[in-house]
Amino acid sequence: MVILTSVLATGALTLTACGSRDDNGGGDSAGGDTTTLTIGVDAPLSGENSTTGLGIQYGAQIAVDDANKNKLVPGVTFKLKAFDDKAQPATGQSNATSITGDKTAVGAVGPLNSGVAQSMQQVFASANMVQISPSNTNPELTQGKNWQTDKKRPFKTYFRTATTDELQGSFAADYAFNGLKKKSVFVVDDKQTYGAGLAKIFAEQFKKLGGKVVETDHVNTGDKDFGSLVTKIKNSKADLLYYGGQYDESALLSKQMKDGGVKIPLFGGDGMFASTYIEAGGAATEGDLATAIGVPADTLPAAKQFIETYKAKGYKGDYGAYGAYSYDAATAIINAVKAVVDANDGKVPTDMTDLRSKVVDEVQKSDFQGLSGKVSFDEYGDTTNKQLTVYQVVKGEWKAVKTGTADLN
């Protein structure tokens, strides 16, 4: 595995060893006076969450390949470098250091997990390098720890094309109470930044609507046996289980719950929205629900070619959850580079520190139609695209049952 570094003024290349994955996917190679600029991507590419992580990697890869094919930035060839964080914050932080240490890197896409993002943000901020996540949803990342009472943006280098859990949790609560007509819910989370935050927001909004949270509990990531929890859920007489976390644990919980005679649906967030959830939980997942950012990718005309390319390339993972949002995140970085080059008489700035800084500024100004809809960011770095979808497992497949935006009133 190698990482490219270059002397930008001459295009001269040097190869040095590194622990990254290089799945180029057929992008153009540098040559002549072409400058190679790298976009890093960080996600879980193996182990837990890898189904959605690979969707992020290859969504960004297709964006890079399209930019090179269409010569979007004349004189520049983009190269993707994928790093596997294994859903571990410490690994993500190390990967961020590797990405910012690459002298050709202009930005990064990822990570998948909000907890991993928390460990990476300061690294990218210190290097003044843009970071755009297609999937982080925890409000603190863009609006600070006191986001509910005093919003303050912690890092100007961090953006996301995914909407926040404030909206997702509220959207789910509204559908559970008004759509499913559920009045009592048992809430479980995996103690992680994403899962715990989402579950808390769901519970608060569900109670605000008039529903009852009969009990709350927690699991650990990696848990396999939920027997005692199933007993608690059964005894609670709840008519819905809400789960904040990923598909690895929730699929097993759903199966054990149904096997234990608890015939109520499990409802979760976008961390559950993957084909792997259904595959792991089997028939027990029928009727379960999950919210996800945006609208179904296969309903977006702009995403048609993207989906065809993803399938034709035989890429692994699931593009459905974040593939289009990863494509748009990478495109935002590429468009920003183009704006910087255009403003510099068509030349790539030779000062990498200057280039990175200007790319951050140009990403903030983003305003274009992406695969997922309009791509632009507010003063906190959050996407202005607030659409969400509720999916339900119907005959072994996720089917969209409601699309809209959350009402926080």
Short mmCIF file of C-alpha atoms in Angstrom, two decimals:
data_model
loop_
_atom_site.label_atom_id
_atom_site.label_comp_id
_atom_site.label_asym_id
_atom_site.label_seq_id
_atom_site.Cartn_x
_atom_site.Cartn_y
_atom_site.Cartn_z
CA MET A 1 0.00 0.00 0.00
CA VAL A 2 1.40 3.40 -0.92
CA ILE A 3 0.62 7.02 -0.50
CA LEU A 4 1.49 9.64 -3.06
CA THR A 5 3.37 12.82 -2.28
CA SER A 6 4.39 15.34 -4.86
CA VAL A 7 6.23 18.53 -5.50
CA LEU A 8 3.23 20.47 -6.72
CA ALA A 9 5.10 22.84 -8.96
CA THR A 10 6.62 20.07 -11.07
CA GLY A 11 4.30 17.13 -10.61
CA ALA A 12 7.25 14.97 -9.52
CA LEU A 13 6.06 11.95 -7.54
CA THR A 14 7.51 10.05 -4.64
CA LEU A 15 6.16 6.81 -3.13
CA THR A 16 6.25 6.13 0.59
CA ALA A 17 4.77 3.25 2.54
CA CYS A 18 1.63 3.66 4.62
CA GLY A 19 -1.22 1.70 6.12
CA SER A 20 -3.93 2.96 3.82
CA ARG A 21 -5.96 1.17 1.18
CA ASP A 22 -5.69 2.38 -2.40
CA ASP A 23 -8.72 1.28 -4.44
CA ASN A 24 -8.26 3.60 -7.36
CA GLY A 25 -11.15 2.20 -9.36
CA GLY A 26 -9.74 3.20 -12.71
CA GLY A 27 -9.15 6.92 -12.24
CA ASP A 28 -6.82 8.78 -14.58
CA SER A 29 -3.14 8.78 -13.68
CA ALA A 30 -0.97 11.81 -13.46
CA GLY A 31 1.20 12.73 -16.37
CA GLY A 32 2.95 15.68 -17.99
CA ASP A 33 2.15 18.89 -16.14
CA THR A 34 -0.75 17.31 -14.29
CA THR A 35 -0.82 17.83 -10.53
CA THR A 36 -2.12 14.96 -8.41
CA LEU A 37 -4.23 16.00 -5.43
CA THR A 38 -5.43 13.46 -2.90
CA ILE A 39 -8.78 13.20 -1.16
CA GLY A 40 -8.71 10.96 1.88
CA VAL A 41 -11.69 8.88 2.92
CA ASP A 42 -12.07 7.38 6.37
CA ALA A 43 -14.70 4.79 7.31
CA PRO A 44 -14.98 1.29 8.78
CA LEU A 45 -13.94 -0.84 5.80
CA SER A 46 -13.73 -4.06 7.79
CA GLY A 47 -15.50 -5.49 10.81
CA GLU A 48 -18.48 -3.74 12.38
CA ASN A 49 -20.31 -1.21 10.20
CA SER A 50 -18.24 -2.13 7.12
CA THR A 51 -21.31 -2.54 4.89
CA THR A 52 -22.11 1.17 5.18
CA GLY A 53 -18.44 2.14 5.44
CA LEU A 54 -17.67 0.61 2.06
CA GLY A 55 -20.62 2.47 0.59
CA ILE A 56 -18.95 5.70 1.73
CA GLN A 57 -15.60 4.71 0.24
CA TYR A 58 -16.95 3.81 -3.18
CA GLY A 59 -19.37 6.72 -3.30
CA ALA A 60 -16.37 9.03 -2.99
CA GLN A 61 -14.40 6.93 -5.47
CA ILE A 62 -17.03 7.35 -8.18
CA ALA A 63 -17.01 11.12 -7.61
CA VAL A 64 -13.23 11.21 -8.04
CA ASP A 65 -13.39 9.08 -11.17
CA ASP A 66 -16.13 11.27 -12.66
CA ALA A 67 -14.12 14.44 -11.98
CA ASN A 68 -11.05 12.96 -13.64
CA LYS A 69 -13.00 11.60 -16.61
CA ASN A 70 -14.69 14.96 -17.20
CA LYS A 71 -11.48 16.93 -16.49
CA LEU A 72 -13.45 19.03 -14.06
CA VAL A 73 -10.29 20.80 -12.93
CA PRO A 74 -7.93 21.12 -15.92
CA GLY A 75 -4.37 20.18 -15.00
CA VAL A 76 -5.44 18.34 -11.85
CA THR A 77 -5.90 14.60 -11.33
CA PHE A 78 -7.65 13.60 -8.14
CA LYS A 79 -6.71 10.45 -6.28
CA LEU A 80 -8.66 8.76 -3.49
CA LYS A 81 -6.90 7.25 -0.47
CA ALA A 82 -9.13 5.08 1.73
CA PHE A 83 -8.36 4.46 5.40
CA ASP A 84 -10.05 1.82 7.57
CA ASP A 85 -10.92 3.14 11.03
CA LYS A 86 -12.64 -0.12 12.12
CA ALA A 87 -15.22 2.11 13.86
CA GLN A 88 -12.58 2.91 16.51
CA PRO A 89 -11.98 6.56 17.55
CA ALA A 90 -8.25 6.05 18.20
CA THR A 91 -7.77 4.52 14.76
CA GLY A 92 -9.72 7.34 13.17
CA GLN A 93 -7.50 9.90 14.86
CA SER A 94 -4.40 8.11 13.59
CA ASN A 95 -5.87 8.03 10.09
CA ALA A 96 -6.59 11.76 10.26
CA THR A 97 -2.94 12.35 11.11
CA SER A 98 -1.90 10.24 8.10
CA ILE A 99 -4.25 12.11 5.77
CA THR A 100 -3.14 15.57 6.89
CA GLY A 101 0.49 14.44 6.71
CA ASP A 102 0.13 13.63 3.01
CA LYS A 103 1.56 16.62 1.15
CA THR A 104 -0.92 16.18 -1.71
CA ALA A 105 -4.06 15.88 0.41
CA VAL A 106 -6.61 18.68 0.09
CA GLY A 107 -9.51 17.26 2.06
CA ALA A 108 -11.20 14.22 3.54
CA VAL A 109 -14.56 12.47 3.34
CA GLY A 110 -15.83 10.69 6.46
CA PRO A 111 -16.00 9.18 8.92
CA LEU A 112 -19.15 7.08 9.34
CA ASN A 113 -19.40 7.20 13.13
CA SER A 114 -19.93 10.38 15.16
CA GLY A 115 -17.73 9.05 17.98
CA VAL A 116 -14.87 8.57 15.53
CA ALA A 117 -15.43 12.08 14.16
CA GLN A 118 -14.96 13.58 17.62
CA SER A 119 -11.43 12.17 17.71
CA MET A 120 -10.58 13.49 14.23
CA GLN A 121 -11.94 17.02 14.14
CA GLN A 122 -9.07 18.71 16.00
CA VAL A 123 -6.49 17.00 13.76
CA PHE A 124 -8.08 18.38 10.60
CA ALA A 125 -8.64 21.78 12.19
CA SER A 126 -4.96 22.02 13.16
CA ALA A 127 -4.00 21.30 9.55
CA ASN A 128 -6.71 23.68 8.27
CA MET A 129 -7.98 20.87 6.04
CA VAL A 130 -11.62 20.39 5.15
CA GLN A 131 -13.43 17.32 6.44
CA ILE A 132 -16.93 16.44 5.19
CA SER A 133 -18.87 13.54 6.65
CA PRO A 134 -21.73 12.00 4.67
CA SER A 135 -23.15 10.28 7.74
CA ASN A 136 -22.30 11.89 11.11
CA THR A 137 -25.52 13.00 12.79
CA ASN A 138 -24.63 14.00 16.36
CA PRO A 139 -25.49 17.72 16.80
CA GLU A 140 -22.44 18.45 19.00
CA LEU A 141 -20.06 17.99 16.08
CA THR A 142 -21.20 21.21 14.41
CA GLN A 143 -23.09 23.08 17.13
CA GLY A 144 -21.04 22.40 20.27
CA LYS A 145 -21.73 20.59 23.54
CA ASN A 146 -24.43 23.06 24.56
CA TRP A 147 -26.21 22.92 21.19
CA GLN A 148 -29.67 22.79 22.75
CA THR A 149 -29.23 26.15 24.51
CA ASP A 150 -26.20 27.89 22.98
CA LYS A 151 -25.07 26.80 19.53
CA LYS A 152 -21.41 27.47 18.77
CA ARG A 153 -19.46 25.92 15.93
CA PRO A 154 -16.35 24.14 17.30
CA PHE A 155 -14.41 23.68 14.03
CA LYS A 156 -14.74 25.68 10.82
CA THR A 157 -13.07 22.84 8.88
CA TYR A 158 -15.83 20.31 9.64
CA PHE A 159 -18.94 19.92 7.47
CA ARG A 160 -21.52 17.23 6.81
CA THR A 161 -23.96 16.32 4.05
CA ALA A 162 -26.09 14.37 6.57
CA THR A 163 -28.70 16.08 8.69
CA THR A 164 -28.58 15.87 12.49
CA ASP A 165 -30.10 13.58 15.11
CA GLU A 166 -32.10 16.53 16.42
CA LEU A 167 -34.14 16.20 13.25
CA GLN A 168 -33.84 12.42 12.80
CA GLY A 169 -34.88 11.56 16.36
CA SER A 170 -37.82 13.94 16.21
CA PHE A 171 -38.90 12.64 12.80
CA ALA A 172 -38.87 9.06 14.14
CA ALA A 173 -40.80 10.02 17.28
CA ASP A 174 -43.48 11.73 15.22
CA TYR A 175 -43.88 8.69 12.98
CA ALA A 176 -43.96 6.31 15.96
CA PHE A 177 -46.63 8.33 17.78
CA ASN A 178 -48.73 9.74 14.96
CA GLY A 179 -47.99 7.28 12.17
CA LEU A 180 -47.75 3.94 13.98
CA LYS A 181 -50.08 5.11 16.79
CA LYS A 182 -47.70 3.71 19.42
CA LYS A 183 -48.23 5.04 22.93
CA SER A 184 -45.56 3.28 25.01
CA VAL A 185 -41.94 2.67 24.06
CA PHE A 186 -38.94 0.92 25.58
CA VAL A 187 -35.73 2.80 24.65
CA VAL A 188 -32.31 1.11 24.35
CA ASP A 189 -28.96 2.53 23.23
CA ASP A 190 -25.40 1.25 22.76
CA LYS A 191 -23.75 3.93 24.95
CA GLN A 192 -21.93 5.38 21.94
CA THR A 193 -21.98 9.04 20.89
CA TYR A 194 -24.36 8.42 17.99
CA GLY A 195 -26.64 5.82 19.54
CA ALA A 196 -27.07 7.43 22.97
CA GLY A 197 -27.62 10.88 21.48
CA LEU A 198 -30.23 9.68 19.00
CA ALA A 199 -32.10 7.62 21.61
CA LYS A 200 -32.23 10.57 24.00
CA ILE A 201 -33.66 12.91 21.37
CA PHE A 202 -36.24 10.32 20.29
CA ALA A 203 -37.35 9.75 23.90
CA GLU A 204 -37.65 13.48 24.63
CA GLN A 205 -39.73 14.13 21.52
CA PHE A 206 -41.90 11.02 22.00
CA LYS A 207 -42.82 12.19 25.51
CA LYS A 208 -43.41 15.73 24.24
CA LEU A 209 -45.94 14.33 21.76
CA GLY A 210 -47.79 12.57 24.56
CA GLY A 211 -46.22 9.12 24.46
CA LYS A 212 -44.78 7.22 27.41
CA VAL A 213 -41.23 5.93 27.73
CA VAL A 214 -41.84 2.94 29.99
CA GLU A 215 -38.17 2.08 30.54
CA THR A 216 -34.65 2.70 29.22
CA ASP A 217 -31.62 0.41 29.08
CA HIS A 218 -28.22 0.07 27.45
CA VAL A 219 -26.12 -2.55 25.67
CA ASN A 220 -22.44 -2.70 24.77
CA THR A 221 -21.15 -2.82 21.22
CA GLY A 222 -20.16 -6.40 20.48
CA ASP A 223 -22.83 -7.92 22.74
CA LYS A 224 -24.42 -11.09 21.40
CA ASP A 225 -26.73 -12.31 24.17
CA PHE A 226 -29.73 -10.09 24.97
CA GLY A 227 -31.75 -12.60 26.97
CA SER A 228 -32.12 -10.50 30.12
CA LEU A 229 -32.95 -7.39 28.10
CA VAL A 230 -35.64 -9.28 26.17
CA THR A 231 -37.21 -10.27 29.48
CA LYS A 232 -37.29 -6.62 30.59
CA ILE A 233 -38.86 -5.55 27.31
CA LYS A 234 -41.49 -8.28 27.57
CA ASN A 235 -42.39 -7.37 31.14
CA SER A 236 -42.62 -3.68 30.29
CA LYS A 237 -45.63 -4.26 28.01
CA ALA A 238 -44.23 -1.61 25.62
CA ASP A 239 -45.73 -1.63 22.13
CA LEU A 240 -42.50 -0.45 20.46
CA LEU A 241 -38.76 -0.83 21.03
CA TYR A 242 -36.63 2.12 19.98
CA TYR A 243 -32.93 1.38 19.52
CA GLY A 244 -30.11 3.91 19.23
CA GLY A 245 -27.07 2.26 17.67
CA GLN A 246 -25.81 0.21 14.73
CA TYR A 247 -27.16 -2.83 12.87
CA ASP A 248 -24.65 -5.27 14.36
CA GLU A 249 -26.38 -5.42 17.74
CA SER A 250 -29.90 -4.35 16.74
CA ALA A 251 -30.35 -7.22 14.26
CA LEU A 252 -29.52 -9.78 16.95
CA LEU A 253 -31.71 -7.99 19.48
CA SER A 254 -34.66 -8.04 17.08
CA LYS A 255 -34.22 -11.77 16.41
CA GLN A 256 -33.90 -12.69 20.09
CA MET A 257 -36.82 -10.45 20.99
CA LYS A 258 -39.14 -12.08 18.44
CA ASP A 259 -37.86 -15.58 19.35
CA GLY A 260 -38.68 -14.72 22.96
CA GLY A 261 -42.28 -13.98 22.13
CA VAL A 262 -42.08 -10.19 22.10
CA LYS A 263 -43.93 -9.41 18.90
CA ILE A 264 -43.37 -5.66 18.70
CA PRO A 265 -41.41 -3.77 16.04
CA LEU A 266 -37.88 -2.50 16.60
CA PHE A 267 -37.38 1.07 15.36
CA GLY A 268 -33.94 2.61 14.95
CA GLY A 269 -31.91 5.25 13.14
CA ASP A 270 -29.74 5.35 10.04
CA GLY A 271 -27.10 3.21 11.74
CA MET A 272 -29.54 0.32 11.23
CA PHE A 273 -30.43 1.15 7.65
CA ALA A 274 -28.42 -1.46 5.76
CA SER A 275 -29.14 -4.72 3.97
CA THR A 276 -26.93 -6.42 6.56
CA TYR A 277 -29.55 -5.74 9.24
CA ILE A 278 -32.10 -7.84 7.38
CA GLU A 279 -29.57 -10.52 6.48
CA ALA A 280 -28.40 -10.88 10.10
CA GLY A 281 -31.84 -10.74 11.72
CA GLY A 282 -33.66 -12.81 9.12
CA ALA A 283 -37.43 -13.13 9.15
CA ALA A 284 -37.56 -11.58 12.64
CA THR A 285 -36.83 -8.15 11.13
CA GLU A 286 -40.08 -8.12 9.14
CA GLY A 287 -41.99 -5.00 10.15
CA ASP A 288 -38.99 -3.32 11.80
CA LEU A 289 -38.29 0.31 10.96
CA ALA A 290 -35.40 2.74 10.54
CA THR A 291 -34.99 6.38 9.67
CA ALA A 292 -32.35 7.47 7.18
CA ILE A 293 -31.11 10.79 5.89
CA GLY A 294 -32.48 12.13 2.63
CA VAL A 295 -34.79 10.32 0.26
CA PRO A 296 -34.28 6.88 -1.35
CA ALA A 297 -31.33 7.08 -3.73
CA ASP A 298 -33.17 5.12 -6.41
CA THR A 299 -35.87 7.82 -6.53
CA LEU A 300 -33.38 10.58 -7.34
CA PRO A 301 -32.97 11.09 -11.10
CA ALA A 302 -29.45 12.47 -10.61
CA ALA A 303 -28.40 9.28 -8.80
CA LYS A 304 -29.44 6.90 -11.60
CA GLN A 305 -26.02 6.86 -13.32
CA PHE A 306 -24.27 6.65 -9.95
CA ILE A 307 -26.20 3.52 -8.99
CA GLU A 308 -25.57 1.93 -12.38
CA THR A 309 -21.84 2.65 -12.07
CA TYR A 310 -21.68 1.31 -8.52
CA LYS A 311 -23.30 -1.95 -9.57
CA ALA A 312 -21.31 -2.25 -12.82
CA LYS A 313 -18.03 -1.84 -10.92
CA GLY A 314 -19.06 -4.63 -8.58
CA TYR A 315 -18.30 -2.48 -5.56
CA LYS A 316 -18.95 -4.08 -2.18
CA GLY A 317 -21.00 -2.50 0.56
CA ASP A 318 -24.33 -0.71 0.48
CA TYR A 319 -24.66 2.53 -1.49
CA GLY A 320 -28.24 3.06 -0.28
CA ALA A 321 -27.51 4.68 3.06
CA TYR A 322 -24.69 7.15 2.37
CA GLY A 323 -23.28 6.48 -1.11
CA ALA A 324 -24.89 9.52 -2.73
CA TYR A 325 -24.00 11.73 0.25
CA SER A 326 -20.40 10.57 0.07
CA TYR A 327 -20.34 11.36 -3.66
CA ASP A 328 -21.64 14.84 -2.90
CA ALA A 329 -19.11 15.35 -0.10
CA ALA A 330 -16.21 14.47 -2.41
CA THR A 331 -17.70 16.65 -5.15
CA ALA A 332 -17.91 19.61 -2.76
CA ILE A 333 -14.15 19.29 -2.15
CA ILE A 334 -13.43 18.93 -5.86
CA ASN A 335 -15.59 21.94 -6.73
CA ALA A 336 -13.79 23.95 -4.05
CA VAL A 337 -10.42 23.07 -5.60
CA LYS A 338 -11.74 24.18 -8.97
CA ALA A 339 -12.85 27.53 -7.53
CA VAL A 340 -9.39 28.08 -5.99
CA VAL A 341 -7.60 27.15 -9.23
CA ASP A 342 -9.91 29.32 -11.34
CA ALA A 343 -9.23 32.28 -9.05
CA ASN A 344 -5.48 31.66 -9.41
CA ASP A 345 -5.36 32.05 -13.20
CA GLY A 346 -5.91 28.34 -13.73
CA LYS A 347 -2.94 27.27 -11.63
CA VAL A 348 -2.79 25.13 -8.49
CA PRO A 349 -1.28 27.16 -5.63
CA THR A 350 2.18 25.81 -4.85
CA ASP A 351 1.75 26.57 -1.15
CA MET A 352 -0.21 23.58 0.19
CA THR A 353 -1.14 25.38 3.39
CA ASP A 354 -2.66 28.17 1.33
CA LEU A 355 -4.52 25.72 -0.92
CA ARG A 356 -6.04 23.85 2.01
CA SER A 357 -7.17 27.06 3.68
CA LYS A 358 -8.80 28.35 0.52
CA VAL A 359 -10.54 25.01 -0.08
CA VAL A 360 -12.14 25.27 3.38
CA ASP A 361 -13.45 28.73 2.49
CA GLU A 362 -14.80 27.58 -0.86
CA VAL A 363 -16.56 24.53 0.63
CA GLN A 364 -18.40 26.90 2.97
CA LYS A 365 -19.71 28.67 -0.14
CA SER A 366 -20.91 25.42 -1.77
CA ASP A 367 -24.12 25.74 -3.74
CA PHE A 368 -24.76 23.05 -6.34
CA GLN A 369 -27.18 20.28 -7.25
CA GLY A 370 -25.76 16.99 -6.07
CA LEU A 371 -27.02 13.45 -6.27
CA SER A 372 -28.84 13.88 -2.96
CA GLY A 373 -30.34 17.26 -3.82
CA LYS A 374 -29.03 20.78 -3.27
CA VAL A 375 -25.64 20.82 -1.54
CA SER A 376 -24.96 23.84 0.64
CA PHE A 377 -23.98 24.44 4.25
CA ASP A 378 -25.22 26.75 6.97
CA GLU A 379 -23.10 28.77 9.42
CA TYR A 380 -22.42 25.64 11.50
CA GLY A 381 -21.28 23.49 8.58
CA ASP A 382 -24.56 21.55 8.59
CA THR A 383 -26.29 20.62 5.37
CA THR A 384 -29.28 22.72 4.39
CA ASN A 385 -30.92 19.54 3.03
CA LYS A 386 -33.21 18.44 5.89
CA GLN A 387 -35.09 15.61 4.20
CA LEU A 388 -35.52 12.29 6.00
CA THR A 389 -37.18 8.95 5.26
CA VAL A 390 -38.73 6.22 7.38
CA TYR A 391 -38.12 2.73 6.00
CA GLN A 392 -39.81 -0.51 7.00
CA VAL A 393 -38.79 -4.10 6.33
CA VAL A 394 -41.43 -5.45 3.96
CA LYS A 395 -41.00 -8.95 2.49
CA GLY A 396 -37.32 -8.97 3.35
CA GLU A 397 -36.44 -5.55 1.91
CA TRP A 398 -36.34 -1.96 3.14
CA LYS A 399 -39.31 -0.05 1.76
CA ALA A 400 -39.80 3.71 2.16
CA VAL A 401 -43.03 4.44 4.05
CA LYS A 402 -42.67 8.15 4.77
CA THR A 403 -40.50 10.98 3.46
CA GLY A 404 -40.45 14.52 4.78
CA THR A 405 -38.81 16.92 7.22
CA ALA A 406 -38.96 16.98 11.00
CA ASP A 407 -41.21 19.40 12.86
CA LEU A 408 -39.43 20.53 16.03
CA ASN A 409 -42.35 22.60 17.31
#
